[in-house]
Amino acid sequence: MEDQEHVTLIKVSTNASQYFVDSYYAALNGRQNTIASFYMPPASMPGGSLPSISFNGTQIPTAAEMQTMFEQQIPQPHYEVQCYDCHVVNPNYISEGTQARPAKTGKNMTILVAVSGYVKYGNPKEAQPRAFSESFLLVPNPAAAAGQQRMKNVKEWLIQTQTFRIVV
């Protein structure tokens, strides 16, 4: 890999991760009706499979069910991200049904994002903070790869795999 291409991958993955962490946890904290939009749609997954979502040891079958869980079952969450890190996993990922974008864009990769912090469920003044650890595998959004990112609410990176765990 050329040095410039490597620098591009680092910049793109860092910017994508920062944007993802900021927007995803803002959605969890107050815009739960948008949660499903952060996940890869099944039609875009190899073989039409669903994203893999594990929430504190429980497998969540679909992004829609993850959203419903936050809207109807979990007391209002208050996430505070303490730190996150990202790593390029596959610099040559191409979504099914799309064509590769030029390598110089850095948009053909998968990104591992590891997040840790604290969460309170319910009244933030009364609830005890609980530490959490969460990891995501982000993949390019096929709609963005097809040039639809100018449309409102089309995210460049979507969750393919997620694992959340309360650690304390």
CSV table of C-alpha atoms in Angstrom, one decimal:
chain,number,residue,atom,x,y,z
A,1,MET,CA,0.0,0.0,0.0
A,2,GLU,CA,1.3,3.4,-0.9
A,3,ASP,CA,2.0,5.9,1.9
A,4,GLN,CA,-0.5,8.4,0.6
A,5,GLU,CA,-3.2,5.7,0.4
A,6,HIS,CA,-2.4,4.7,4.0
A,7,VAL,CA,-2.7,8.3,5.2
A,8,THR,CA,-6.0,8.6,3.4
A,9,LEU,CA,-7.3,5.4,5.1
A,10,ILE,CA,-6.3,6.8,8.5
A,11,LYS,CA,-8.0,10.2,7.9
A,12,VAL,CA,-11.2,8.7,6.4
A,13,SER,CA,-11.6,6.1,9.1
A,14,THR,CA,-10.9,8.6,11.9
A,15,ASN,CA,-13.4,11.1,10.5
A,16,ALA,CA,-16.0,8.5,9.8
A,17,SER,CA,-15.6,7.0,13.3
A,18,GLN,CA,-15.9,10.4,15.0
A,19,TYR,CA,-19.0,11.3,13.0
A,20,PHE,CA,-20.5,7.9,13.7
A,21,VAL,CA,-19.9,8.0,17.5
A,22,ASP,CA,-21.2,11.6,17.8
A,23,SER,CA,-24.4,10.9,15.7
A,24,TYR,CA,-25.1,7.3,17.0
A,25,TYR,CA,-25.0,8.2,20.7
A,26,ALA,CA,-26.9,11.4,20.1
A,27,ALA,CA,-29.6,9.1,18.5
A,28,LEU,CA,-29.6,6.8,21.5
A,29,ASN,CA,-29.8,9.7,23.9
A,30,GLY,CA,-32.8,11.4,22.3
A,31,ARG,CA,-33.7,10.4,18.7
A,32,GLN,CA,-34.5,6.7,19.1
A,33,ASN,CA,-36.8,6.8,16.1
A,34,THR,CA,-33.7,7.1,13.9
A,35,ILE,CA,-31.7,4.1,15.3
A,36,ALA,CA,-32.6,1.6,12.6
A,37,SER,CA,-31.1,4.0,9.9
A,38,PHE,CA,-27.6,3.4,11.3
A,39,TYR,CA,-27.7,-0.3,10.2
A,40,MET,CA,-26.9,-2.0,6.9
A,41,PRO,CA,-30.2,-3.0,5.3
A,42,PRO,CA,-30.6,-6.8,4.8
A,43,ALA,CA,-31.0,-6.4,1.1
A,44,SER,CA,-27.4,-5.0,1.0
A,45,MET,CA,-25.9,-7.8,3.0
A,46,PRO,CA,-24.3,-10.8,1.4
A,47,GLY,CA,-27.0,-13.4,1.0
A,48,GLY,CA,-29.6,-11.0,2.4
A,49,SER,CA,-28.6,-11.7,5.9
A,50,LEU,CA,-29.3,-9.3,8.7
A,51,PRO,CA,-26.8,-7.2,10.6
A,52,SER,CA,-25.4,-9.0,13.7
A,53,ILE,CA,-26.5,-7.1,16.8
A,54,SER,CA,-25.7,-8.3,20.3
A,55,PHE,CA,-27.0,-6.2,23.2
A,56,ASN,CA,-25.6,-7.3,26.6
A,57,GLY,CA,-25.5,-10.9,25.6
A,58,THR,CA,-28.9,-10.9,23.8
A,59,GLN,CA,-29.0,-11.3,20.1
A,60,ILE,CA,-31.3,-8.7,18.5
A,61,PRO,CA,-32.8,-10.1,15.3
A,62,THR,CA,-33.1,-6.8,13.3
A,63,ALA,CA,-32.3,-3.1,13.3
A,64,ALA,CA,-36.0,-2.4,13.6
A,65,GLU,CA,-36.2,-4.5,16.8
A,66,MET,CA,-33.2,-2.7,18.2
A,67,GLN,CA,-35.0,0.6,17.6
A,68,THR,CA,-38.2,-0.7,19.1
A,69,MET,CA,-36.3,-1.9,22.2
A,70,PHE,CA,-34.9,1.6,22.8
A,71,GLU,CA,-38.2,3.3,22.0
A,72,GLN,CA,-40.4,1.0,24.2
A,73,GLN,CA,-38.5,-1.2,26.6
A,74,ILE,CA,-35.4,0.6,27.8
A,75,PRO,CA,-35.8,3.6,30.2
A,76,GLN,CA,-34.4,6.8,28.6
A,77,PRO,CA,-30.7,6.3,28.2
A,78,HIS,CA,-28.0,8.9,28.8
A,79,TYR,CA,-24.8,7.8,27.2
A,80,GLU,CA,-21.5,9.5,27.9
A,81,VAL,CA,-18.7,8.3,25.6
A,82,GLN,CA,-15.3,8.4,27.4
A,83,CYS,CA,-13.2,7.2,24.5
A,84,TYR,CA,-13.2,5.5,21.2
A,85,ASP,CA,-10.7,4.0,18.8
A,86,CYS,CA,-10.9,2.9,15.2
A,87,HIS,CA,-8.9,0.5,12.9
A,88,VAL,CA,-9.2,-0.3,9.3
A,89,VAL,CA,-10.1,-3.9,9.0
A,90,ASN,CA,-10.4,-4.4,5.2
A,91,PRO,CA,-9.1,-1.6,3.0
A,92,ASN,CA,-10.6,-3.2,-0.1
A,93,TYR,CA,-14.3,-3.9,0.8
A,94,ILE,CA,-16.9,-3.6,-1.9
A,95,SER,CA,-20.6,-3.7,-1.0
A,96,GLU,CA,-22.6,-6.3,-2.9
A,97,GLY,CA,-24.2,-4.7,-5.9
A,98,THR,CA,-21.8,-1.7,-6.0
A,99,GLN,CA,-18.6,-0.9,-7.8
A,100,ALA,CA,-15.4,0.0,-6.1
A,101,ARG,CA,-14.8,3.7,-5.6
A,102,PRO,CA,-11.3,5.0,-6.5
A,103,ALA,CA,-8.8,3.9,-3.9
A,104,LYS,CA,-7.7,7.5,-3.3
A,105,THR,CA,-11.1,8.2,-1.7
A,106,GLY,CA,-10.6,5.7,1.1
A,107,LYS,CA,-14.3,4.7,0.9
A,108,ASN,CA,-13.8,1.0,0.1
A,109,MET,CA,-13.0,-0.2,3.6
A,110,THR,CA,-14.5,-1.7,6.7
A,111,ILE,CA,-13.8,0.1,10.0
A,112,LEU,CA,-13.7,-1.4,13.5
A,113,VAL,CA,-14.9,1.1,16.1
A,114,ALA,CA,-14.4,0.4,19.8
A,115,VAL,CA,-16.2,2.6,22.3
A,116,SER,CA,-16.3,2.8,26.0
A,117,GLY,CA,-18.0,5.1,28.5
A,118,TYR,CA,-20.9,5.3,31.0
A,119,VAL,CA,-24.6,5.0,30.6
A,120,LYS,CA,-27.5,5.9,32.9
A,121,TYR,CA,-31.0,4.5,32.3
A,122,GLY,CA,-33.9,6.6,33.5
A,123,ASN,CA,-33.6,9.8,35.4
A,124,PRO,CA,-30.0,11.0,35.0
A,125,LYS,CA,-30.0,12.6,38.4
A,126,GLU,CA,-31.0,9.4,40.2
A,127,ALA,CA,-29.6,6.6,38.1
A,128,GLN,CA,-26.2,5.2,38.8
A,129,PRO,CA,-23.7,5.4,35.9
A,130,ARG,CA,-22.8,2.0,34.5
A,131,ALA,CA,-19.7,1.4,32.5
A,132,PHE,CA,-20.1,0.0,29.0
A,133,SER,CA,-18.0,-1.3,26.2
A,134,GLU,CA,-19.2,-1.5,22.6
A,135,SER,CA,-17.7,-2.4,19.3
A,136,PHE,CA,-19.0,-1.9,15.7
A,137,LEU,CA,-17.9,-3.0,12.3
A,138,LEU,CA,-18.8,-0.2,9.9
A,139,VAL,CA,-19.2,-0.8,6.2
A,140,PRO,CA,-19.7,1.6,3.3
A,141,ASN,CA,-23.4,2.4,2.7
A,142,PRO,CA,-24.3,1.1,-0.8
A,143,ALA,CA,-26.6,4.1,-1.3
A,144,ALA,CA,-23.7,6.5,-0.6
A,145,ALA,CA,-21.4,4.5,-2.9
A,146,ALA,CA,-24.1,4.9,-5.6
A,147,GLY,CA,-23.9,8.6,-5.2
A,148,GLN,CA,-27.0,9.1,-3.2
A,149,GLN,CA,-25.2,10.7,-0.2
A,150,ARG,CA,-26.5,14.1,-1.3
A,151,MET,CA,-30.0,12.9,-0.4
A,152,LYS,CA,-31.1,13.8,3.1
A,153,ASN,CA,-30.2,11.3,5.9
A,154,VAL,CA,-28.0,9.0,3.7
A,155,LYS,CA,-25.2,7.9,6.0
A,156,GLU,CA,-21.8,7.0,4.4
A,157,TRP,CA,-21.1,4.2,6.9
A,158,LEU,CA,-23.5,1.7,8.4
A,159,ILE,CA,-23.3,-0.9,11.1
A,160,GLN,CA,-22.8,-4.5,9.9
A,161,THR,CA,-21.9,-6.0,13.3
A,162,GLN,CA,-22.4,-4.6,16.9
A,163,THR,CA,-21.7,-5.9,20.3
A,164,PHE,CA,-22.7,-4.0,23.4
A,165,ARG,CA,-21.9,-5.0,27.0
A,166,ILE,CA,-22.4,-3.4,30.4
A,167,VAL,CA,-19.0,-4.0,32.1
A,168,VAL,CA,-19.7,-3.0,35.7
